[in-house]
Every structure is written in C-alpha cells, then in structure tokens.
PDB file of C-alpha atoms and ligand atoms in Angstrom:
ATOM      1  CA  UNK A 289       0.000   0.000   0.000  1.00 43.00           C
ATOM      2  CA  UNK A 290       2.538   2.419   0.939  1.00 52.00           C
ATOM      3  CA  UNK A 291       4.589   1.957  -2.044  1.00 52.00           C
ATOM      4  CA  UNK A 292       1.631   2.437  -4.223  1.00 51.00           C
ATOM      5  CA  UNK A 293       1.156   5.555  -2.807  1.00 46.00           C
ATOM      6  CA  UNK A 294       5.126   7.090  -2.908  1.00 48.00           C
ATOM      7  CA  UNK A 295       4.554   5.778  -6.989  1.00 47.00           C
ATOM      8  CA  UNK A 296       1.647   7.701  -7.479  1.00 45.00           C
ATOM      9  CA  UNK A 297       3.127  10.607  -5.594  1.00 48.00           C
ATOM     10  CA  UNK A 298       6.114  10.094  -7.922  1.00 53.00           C
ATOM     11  CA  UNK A 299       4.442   9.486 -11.207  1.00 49.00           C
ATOM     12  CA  UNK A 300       1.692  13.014 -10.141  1.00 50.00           C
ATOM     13  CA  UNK A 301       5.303  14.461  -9.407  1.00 56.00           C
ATOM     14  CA  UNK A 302       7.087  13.693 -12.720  1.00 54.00           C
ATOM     15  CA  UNK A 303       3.585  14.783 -14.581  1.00 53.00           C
ATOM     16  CA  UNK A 304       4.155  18.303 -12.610  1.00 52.00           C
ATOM     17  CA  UNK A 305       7.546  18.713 -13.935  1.00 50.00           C
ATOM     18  CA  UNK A 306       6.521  17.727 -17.355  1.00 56.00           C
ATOM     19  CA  UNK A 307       3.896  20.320 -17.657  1.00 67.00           C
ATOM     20  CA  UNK A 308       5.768  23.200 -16.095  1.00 86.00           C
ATOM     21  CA  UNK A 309       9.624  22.557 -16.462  1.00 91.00           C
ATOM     22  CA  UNK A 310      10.551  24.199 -12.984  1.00 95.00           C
ATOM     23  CA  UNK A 311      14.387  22.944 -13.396  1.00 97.00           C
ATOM     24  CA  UNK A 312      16.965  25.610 -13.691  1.00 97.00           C
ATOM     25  CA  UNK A 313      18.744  26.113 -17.069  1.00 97.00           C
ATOM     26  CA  UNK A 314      22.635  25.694 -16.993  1.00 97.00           C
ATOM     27  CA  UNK A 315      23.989  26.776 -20.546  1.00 97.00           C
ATOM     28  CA  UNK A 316      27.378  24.846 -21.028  1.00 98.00           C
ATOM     29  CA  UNK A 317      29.842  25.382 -23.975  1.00 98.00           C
ATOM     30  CA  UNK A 318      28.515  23.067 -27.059  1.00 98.00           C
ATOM     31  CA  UNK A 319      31.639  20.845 -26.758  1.00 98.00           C
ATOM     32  CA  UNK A 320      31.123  20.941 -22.722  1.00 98.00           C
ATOM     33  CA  UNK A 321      28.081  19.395 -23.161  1.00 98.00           C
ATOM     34  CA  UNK A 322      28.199  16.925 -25.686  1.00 98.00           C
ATOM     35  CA  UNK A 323      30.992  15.819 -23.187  1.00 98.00           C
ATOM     36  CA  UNK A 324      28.582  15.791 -20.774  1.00 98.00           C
ATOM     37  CA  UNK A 325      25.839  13.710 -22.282  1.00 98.00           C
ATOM     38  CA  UNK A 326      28.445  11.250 -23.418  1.00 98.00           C
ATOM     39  CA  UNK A 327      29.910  10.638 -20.113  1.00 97.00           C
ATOM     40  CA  UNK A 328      26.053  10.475 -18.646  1.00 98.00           C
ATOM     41  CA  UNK A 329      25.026   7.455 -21.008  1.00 98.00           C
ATOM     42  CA  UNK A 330      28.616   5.981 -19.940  1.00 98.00           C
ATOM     43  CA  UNK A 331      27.546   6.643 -16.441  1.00 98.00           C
ATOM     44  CA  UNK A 332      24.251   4.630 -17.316  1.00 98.00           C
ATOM     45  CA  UNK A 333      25.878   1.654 -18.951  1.00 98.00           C
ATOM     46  CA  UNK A 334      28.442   1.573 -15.850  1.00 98.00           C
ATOM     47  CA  UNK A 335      25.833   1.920 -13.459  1.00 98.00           C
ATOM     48  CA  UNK A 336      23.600  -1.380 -14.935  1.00 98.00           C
ATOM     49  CA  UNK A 337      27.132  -3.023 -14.743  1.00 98.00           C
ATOM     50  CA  UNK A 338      27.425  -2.054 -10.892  1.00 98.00           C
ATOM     51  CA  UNK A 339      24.169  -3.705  -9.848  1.00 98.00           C
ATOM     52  CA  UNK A 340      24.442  -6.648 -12.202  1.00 98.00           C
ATOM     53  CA  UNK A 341      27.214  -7.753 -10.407  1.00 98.00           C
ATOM     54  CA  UNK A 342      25.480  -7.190  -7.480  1.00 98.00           C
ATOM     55  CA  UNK A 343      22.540  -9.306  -8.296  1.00 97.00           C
ATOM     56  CA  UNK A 344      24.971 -11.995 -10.016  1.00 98.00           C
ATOM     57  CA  UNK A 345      26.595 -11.804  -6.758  1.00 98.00           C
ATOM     58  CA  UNK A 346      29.945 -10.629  -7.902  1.00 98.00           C
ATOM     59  CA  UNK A 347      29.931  -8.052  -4.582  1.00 98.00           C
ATOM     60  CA  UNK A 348      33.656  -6.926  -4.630  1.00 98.00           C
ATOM     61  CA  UNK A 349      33.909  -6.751  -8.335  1.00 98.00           C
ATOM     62  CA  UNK A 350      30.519  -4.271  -8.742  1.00 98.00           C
ATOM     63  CA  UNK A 351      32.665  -2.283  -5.711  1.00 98.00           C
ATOM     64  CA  UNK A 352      35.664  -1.960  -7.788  1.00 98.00           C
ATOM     65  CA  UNK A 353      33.712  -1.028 -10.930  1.00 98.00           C
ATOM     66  CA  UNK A 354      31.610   1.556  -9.234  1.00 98.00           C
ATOM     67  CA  UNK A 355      34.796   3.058  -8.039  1.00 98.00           C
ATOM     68  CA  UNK A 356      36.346   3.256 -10.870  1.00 98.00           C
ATOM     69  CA  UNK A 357      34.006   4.508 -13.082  1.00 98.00           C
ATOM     70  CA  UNK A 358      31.237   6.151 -10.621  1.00 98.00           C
ATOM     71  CA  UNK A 359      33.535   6.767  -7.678  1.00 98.00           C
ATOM     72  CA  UNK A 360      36.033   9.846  -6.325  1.00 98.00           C
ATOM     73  CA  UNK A 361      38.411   7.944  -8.192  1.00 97.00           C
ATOM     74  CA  UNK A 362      36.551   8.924 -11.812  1.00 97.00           C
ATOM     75  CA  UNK A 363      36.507  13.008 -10.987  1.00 96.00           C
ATOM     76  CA  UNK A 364      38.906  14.674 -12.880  1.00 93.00           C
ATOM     77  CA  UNK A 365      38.993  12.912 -16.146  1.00 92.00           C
ATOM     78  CA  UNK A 366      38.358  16.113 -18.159  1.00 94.00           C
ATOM     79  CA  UNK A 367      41.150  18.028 -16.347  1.00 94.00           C
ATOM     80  CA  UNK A 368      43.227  18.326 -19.164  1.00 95.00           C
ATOM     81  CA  UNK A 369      40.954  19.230 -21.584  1.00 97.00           C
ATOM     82  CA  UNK A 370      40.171  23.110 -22.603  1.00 97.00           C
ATOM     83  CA  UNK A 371      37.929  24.969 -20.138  1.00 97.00           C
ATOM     84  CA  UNK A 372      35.394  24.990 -22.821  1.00 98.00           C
ATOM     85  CA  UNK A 373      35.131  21.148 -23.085  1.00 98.00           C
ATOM     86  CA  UNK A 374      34.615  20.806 -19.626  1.00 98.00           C
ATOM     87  CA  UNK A 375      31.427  20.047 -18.262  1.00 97.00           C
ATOM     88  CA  UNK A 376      31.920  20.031 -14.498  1.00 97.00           C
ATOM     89  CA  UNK A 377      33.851  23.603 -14.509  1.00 96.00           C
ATOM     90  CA  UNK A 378      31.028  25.256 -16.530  1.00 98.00           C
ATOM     91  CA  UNK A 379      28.210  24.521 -13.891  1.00 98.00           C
ATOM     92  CA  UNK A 380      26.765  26.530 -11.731  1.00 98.00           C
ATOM     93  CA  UNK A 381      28.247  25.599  -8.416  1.00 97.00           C
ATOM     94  CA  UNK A 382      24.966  23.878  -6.681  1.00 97.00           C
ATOM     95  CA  UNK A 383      25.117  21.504  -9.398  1.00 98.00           C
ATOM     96  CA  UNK A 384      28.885  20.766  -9.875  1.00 97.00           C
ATOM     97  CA  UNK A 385      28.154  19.992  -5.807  1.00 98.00           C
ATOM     98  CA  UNK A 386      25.849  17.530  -6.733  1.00 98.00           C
ATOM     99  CA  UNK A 387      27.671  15.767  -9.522  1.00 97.00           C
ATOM    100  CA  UNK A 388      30.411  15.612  -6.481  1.00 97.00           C
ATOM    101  CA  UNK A 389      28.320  14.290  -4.051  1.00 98.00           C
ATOM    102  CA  UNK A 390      27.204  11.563  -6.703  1.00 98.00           C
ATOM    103  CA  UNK A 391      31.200  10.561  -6.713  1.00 98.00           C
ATOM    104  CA  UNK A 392      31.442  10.477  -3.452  1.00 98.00           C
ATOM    105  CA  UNK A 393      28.018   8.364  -2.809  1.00 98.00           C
ATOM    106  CA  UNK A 394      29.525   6.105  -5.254  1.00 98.00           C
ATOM    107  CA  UNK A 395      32.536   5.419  -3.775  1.00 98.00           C
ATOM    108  CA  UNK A 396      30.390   5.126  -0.462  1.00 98.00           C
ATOM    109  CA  UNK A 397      28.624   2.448  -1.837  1.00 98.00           C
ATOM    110  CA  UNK A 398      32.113   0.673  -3.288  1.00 98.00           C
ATOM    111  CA  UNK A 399      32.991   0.698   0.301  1.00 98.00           C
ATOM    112  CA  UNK A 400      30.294  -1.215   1.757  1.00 98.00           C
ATOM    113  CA  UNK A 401      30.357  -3.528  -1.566  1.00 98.00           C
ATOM    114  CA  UNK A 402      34.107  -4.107  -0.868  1.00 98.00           C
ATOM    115  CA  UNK A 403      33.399  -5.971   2.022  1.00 98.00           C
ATOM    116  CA  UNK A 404      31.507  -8.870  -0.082  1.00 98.00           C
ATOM    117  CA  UNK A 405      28.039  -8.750   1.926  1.00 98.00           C
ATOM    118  CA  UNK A 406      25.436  -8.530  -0.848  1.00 98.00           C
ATOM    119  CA  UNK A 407      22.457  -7.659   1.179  1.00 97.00           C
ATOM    120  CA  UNK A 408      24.427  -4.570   2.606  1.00 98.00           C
ATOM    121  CA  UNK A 409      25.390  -3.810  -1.663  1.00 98.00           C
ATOM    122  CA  UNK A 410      21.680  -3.963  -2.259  1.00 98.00           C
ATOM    123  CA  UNK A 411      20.340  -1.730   0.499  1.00 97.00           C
ATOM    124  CA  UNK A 412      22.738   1.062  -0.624  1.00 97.00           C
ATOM    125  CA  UNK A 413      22.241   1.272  -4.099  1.00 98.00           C
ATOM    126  CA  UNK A 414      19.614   3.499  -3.823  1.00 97.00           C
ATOM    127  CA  UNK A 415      22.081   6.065  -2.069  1.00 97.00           C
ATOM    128  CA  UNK A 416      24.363   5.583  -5.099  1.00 97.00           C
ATOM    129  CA  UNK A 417      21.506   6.728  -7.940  1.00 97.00           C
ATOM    130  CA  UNK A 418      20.039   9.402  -5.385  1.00 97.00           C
ATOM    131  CA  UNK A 419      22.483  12.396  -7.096  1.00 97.00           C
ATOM    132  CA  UNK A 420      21.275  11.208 -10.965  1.00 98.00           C
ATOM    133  CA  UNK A 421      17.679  12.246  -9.806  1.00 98.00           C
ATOM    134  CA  UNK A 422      18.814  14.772  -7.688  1.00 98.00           C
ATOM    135  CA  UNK A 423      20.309  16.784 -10.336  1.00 98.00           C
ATOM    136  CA  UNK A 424      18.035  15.270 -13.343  1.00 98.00           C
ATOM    137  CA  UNK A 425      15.201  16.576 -11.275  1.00 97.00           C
ATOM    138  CA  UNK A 426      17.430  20.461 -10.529  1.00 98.00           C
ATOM    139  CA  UNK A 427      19.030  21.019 -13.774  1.00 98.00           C
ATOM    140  CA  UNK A 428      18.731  21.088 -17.409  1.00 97.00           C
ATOM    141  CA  UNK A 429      21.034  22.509 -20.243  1.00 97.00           C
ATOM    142  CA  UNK A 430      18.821  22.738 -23.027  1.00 94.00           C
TER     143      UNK A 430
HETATM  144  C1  HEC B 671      25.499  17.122 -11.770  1.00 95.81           C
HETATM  145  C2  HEC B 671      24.312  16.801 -12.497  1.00 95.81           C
HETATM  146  C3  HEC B 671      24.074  15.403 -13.006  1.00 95.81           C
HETATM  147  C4  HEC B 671      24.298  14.204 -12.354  1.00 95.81           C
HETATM  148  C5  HEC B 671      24.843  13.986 -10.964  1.00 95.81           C
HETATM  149  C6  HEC B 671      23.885  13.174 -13.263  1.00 95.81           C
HETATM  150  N1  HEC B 671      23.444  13.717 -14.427  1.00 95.81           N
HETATM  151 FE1  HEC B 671      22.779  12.682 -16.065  1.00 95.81          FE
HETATM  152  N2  HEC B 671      22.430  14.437 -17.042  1.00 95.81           N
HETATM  153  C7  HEC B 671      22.616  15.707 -16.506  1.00 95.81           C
HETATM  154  C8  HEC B 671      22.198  16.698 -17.469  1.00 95.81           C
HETATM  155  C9  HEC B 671      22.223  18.202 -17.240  1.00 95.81           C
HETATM  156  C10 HEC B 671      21.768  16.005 -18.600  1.00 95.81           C
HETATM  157  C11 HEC B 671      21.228  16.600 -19.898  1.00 95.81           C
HETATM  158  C12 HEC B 671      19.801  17.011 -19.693  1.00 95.81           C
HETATM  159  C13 HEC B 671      19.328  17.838 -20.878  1.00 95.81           C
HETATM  160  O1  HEC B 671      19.424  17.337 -22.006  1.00 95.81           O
HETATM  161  O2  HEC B 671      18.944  18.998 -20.643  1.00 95.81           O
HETATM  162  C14 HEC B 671      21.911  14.588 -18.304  1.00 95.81           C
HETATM  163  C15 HEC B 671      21.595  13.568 -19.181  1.00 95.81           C
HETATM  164  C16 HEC B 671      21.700  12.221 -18.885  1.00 95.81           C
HETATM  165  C17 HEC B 671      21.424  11.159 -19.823  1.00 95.81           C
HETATM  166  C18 HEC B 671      21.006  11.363 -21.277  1.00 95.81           C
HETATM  167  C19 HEC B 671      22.274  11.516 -22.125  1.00 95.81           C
HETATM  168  C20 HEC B 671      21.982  11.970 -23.548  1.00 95.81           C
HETATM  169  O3  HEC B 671      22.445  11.290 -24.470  1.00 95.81           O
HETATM  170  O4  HEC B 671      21.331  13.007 -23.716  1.00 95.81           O
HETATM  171  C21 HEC B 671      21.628   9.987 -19.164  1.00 95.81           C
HETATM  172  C22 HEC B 671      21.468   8.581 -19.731  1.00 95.81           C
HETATM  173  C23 HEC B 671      22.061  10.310 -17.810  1.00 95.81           C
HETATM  174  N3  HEC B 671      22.097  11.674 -17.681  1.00 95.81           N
HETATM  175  C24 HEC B 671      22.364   9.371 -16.846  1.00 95.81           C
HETATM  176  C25 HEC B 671      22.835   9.691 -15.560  1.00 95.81           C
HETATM  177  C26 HEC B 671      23.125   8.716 -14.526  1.00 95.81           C
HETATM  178  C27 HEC B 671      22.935   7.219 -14.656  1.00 95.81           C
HETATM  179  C28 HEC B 671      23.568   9.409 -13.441  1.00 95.81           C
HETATM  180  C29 HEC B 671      24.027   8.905 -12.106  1.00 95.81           C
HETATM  181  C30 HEC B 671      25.037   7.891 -12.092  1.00 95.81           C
HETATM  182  C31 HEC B 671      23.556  10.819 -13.812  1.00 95.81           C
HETATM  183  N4  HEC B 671      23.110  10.939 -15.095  1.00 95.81           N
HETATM  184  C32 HEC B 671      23.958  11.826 -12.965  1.00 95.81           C
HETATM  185  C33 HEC B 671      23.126  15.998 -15.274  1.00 95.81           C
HETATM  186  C34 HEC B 671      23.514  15.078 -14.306  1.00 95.81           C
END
C-alpha cells in the first residue's frame, strides 16, 4: 500500500515537472556538453554493470567497478581538456556539488560492496543513484 502511494506521488510528481519545467537552465559550452551527455550514457551503462554484479553476486567486483568509473576515483577525467570542453567547470556551483556528491556516494557504496556482503550492496544502491535524480530533477542545459 505504501509503495503504491510514494509511486503515485512520484508518477503526479514527474507529470508536474513535465507540464511546467521548474528545473533551472545551466547553458554549457557546445563541446562541454556533448561531453557531458556522453559521459552520462557511460555513467548509465556503468551503473547497470554495478548492480548486475550485485545481483549476479559478484559483490567486490561491482565495488571496484563503481569506483572506478562512478567513484572519487573517476573526478577529474576532463582536467586536461580546454575549459570549454569541460562540463563540471562550466556549472553553476549547486550543481557541480551535486555531480560531487554523486562521486562520493559512489565510492560510499564501493565501500560497503568491498566488504563482499550482498544484502548490505543492495540496500545502498539506492544512495548511489540518489544524485542522478537529484540533479536530473534540478538542472537542465537545453
Ligand atoms: C550534476 C548533475 C548530473 C548528475 C549527478 C547526473 N546527471 Fe545525467 N544528465 C545531466 C544533465 C544536465 C543532462 C542533460 C539534460 C538535458 O538534455 O537537458 C543529463 C543527461 C543524462 C542522460 C542522457 C544523455 C543523452 O544522451 O542526452 C543519461 C542517460 C544520464 N544523464 C544518466 C545519468 C546517470 C545514470 C547518473 C548517475 C550515475 C547521472 N546521469 C547523474 C546531469 C547530471
């Protein structure tokens, strides 16, 4: 019962958005944020990968994948790359905090998935995906 209800509250939320796009427009550099939308359908693939292995599992080996790809130890790939092709260093600063948090919630969850207790995985995956919707749900740039 009470899950029915958060989905309807979700889906009436989502229908909201749709009709009124409330999220706040962050304007990157073209090449910033084709970047961007590259590394977020990586991000996607990567994170299926991360809770396959959980299901299949493969604890430690979804901990050192999220970590490397999702985790603290991802940030900074674009470092040496021009300002302009960038796409953390051209957001506004609330969301650049929130693509940081998602690292570090990532690298959270590696933790707890490095110790090889799947239930533990499971229960914090949730944590892990909380910054896509956080910032899906805050920001747009177009
Ligand atoms: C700091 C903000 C931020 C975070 C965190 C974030 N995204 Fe995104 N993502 C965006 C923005 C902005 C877009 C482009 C939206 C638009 O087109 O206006 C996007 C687009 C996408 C797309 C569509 C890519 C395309 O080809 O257009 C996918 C898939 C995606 N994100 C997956 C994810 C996943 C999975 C996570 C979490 C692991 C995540 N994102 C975390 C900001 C974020």
């Amino acid at each position: 019962m009470r899950k029915k209800t958060l989905l309807l509250v979700a889906l009436l939320g989502g229908t909201v958005i749709a009709a009124e796009d409330v999220r706040q427009l962050a304007k990157l550099p073209p090449q910033a944020e084709i970047n961007l939308r590259e590394e977020m359908r990586v991000s996607l693939l990567q994170l299926n990968e991360v809770i396959s292995l959980v299901v299949a599992g493969k604890v430690k080996e979804a901990g050192e994948l999220a970590e490397k790809e999702l985790g603290i130890s991802a940030m900074g790939k674009n470092r040496a790359l021009p300002l302009e092709a960038r796409p953390g260093a051209n957001m506004p600063p609330g969301m650049h905090q929130i693509g940081q948090e998602g690292h570090k919630d990532a690298s959270a969850f590696a933790a707890i998935a490095a110790t090889g207790d799947r239930e533990k995985a499971l229960a914090a995956i949730p944590k892990m995906t909380a910054s896509c919707i956080a910032c899906h749900y805050s920001y747009r740039i177009r």
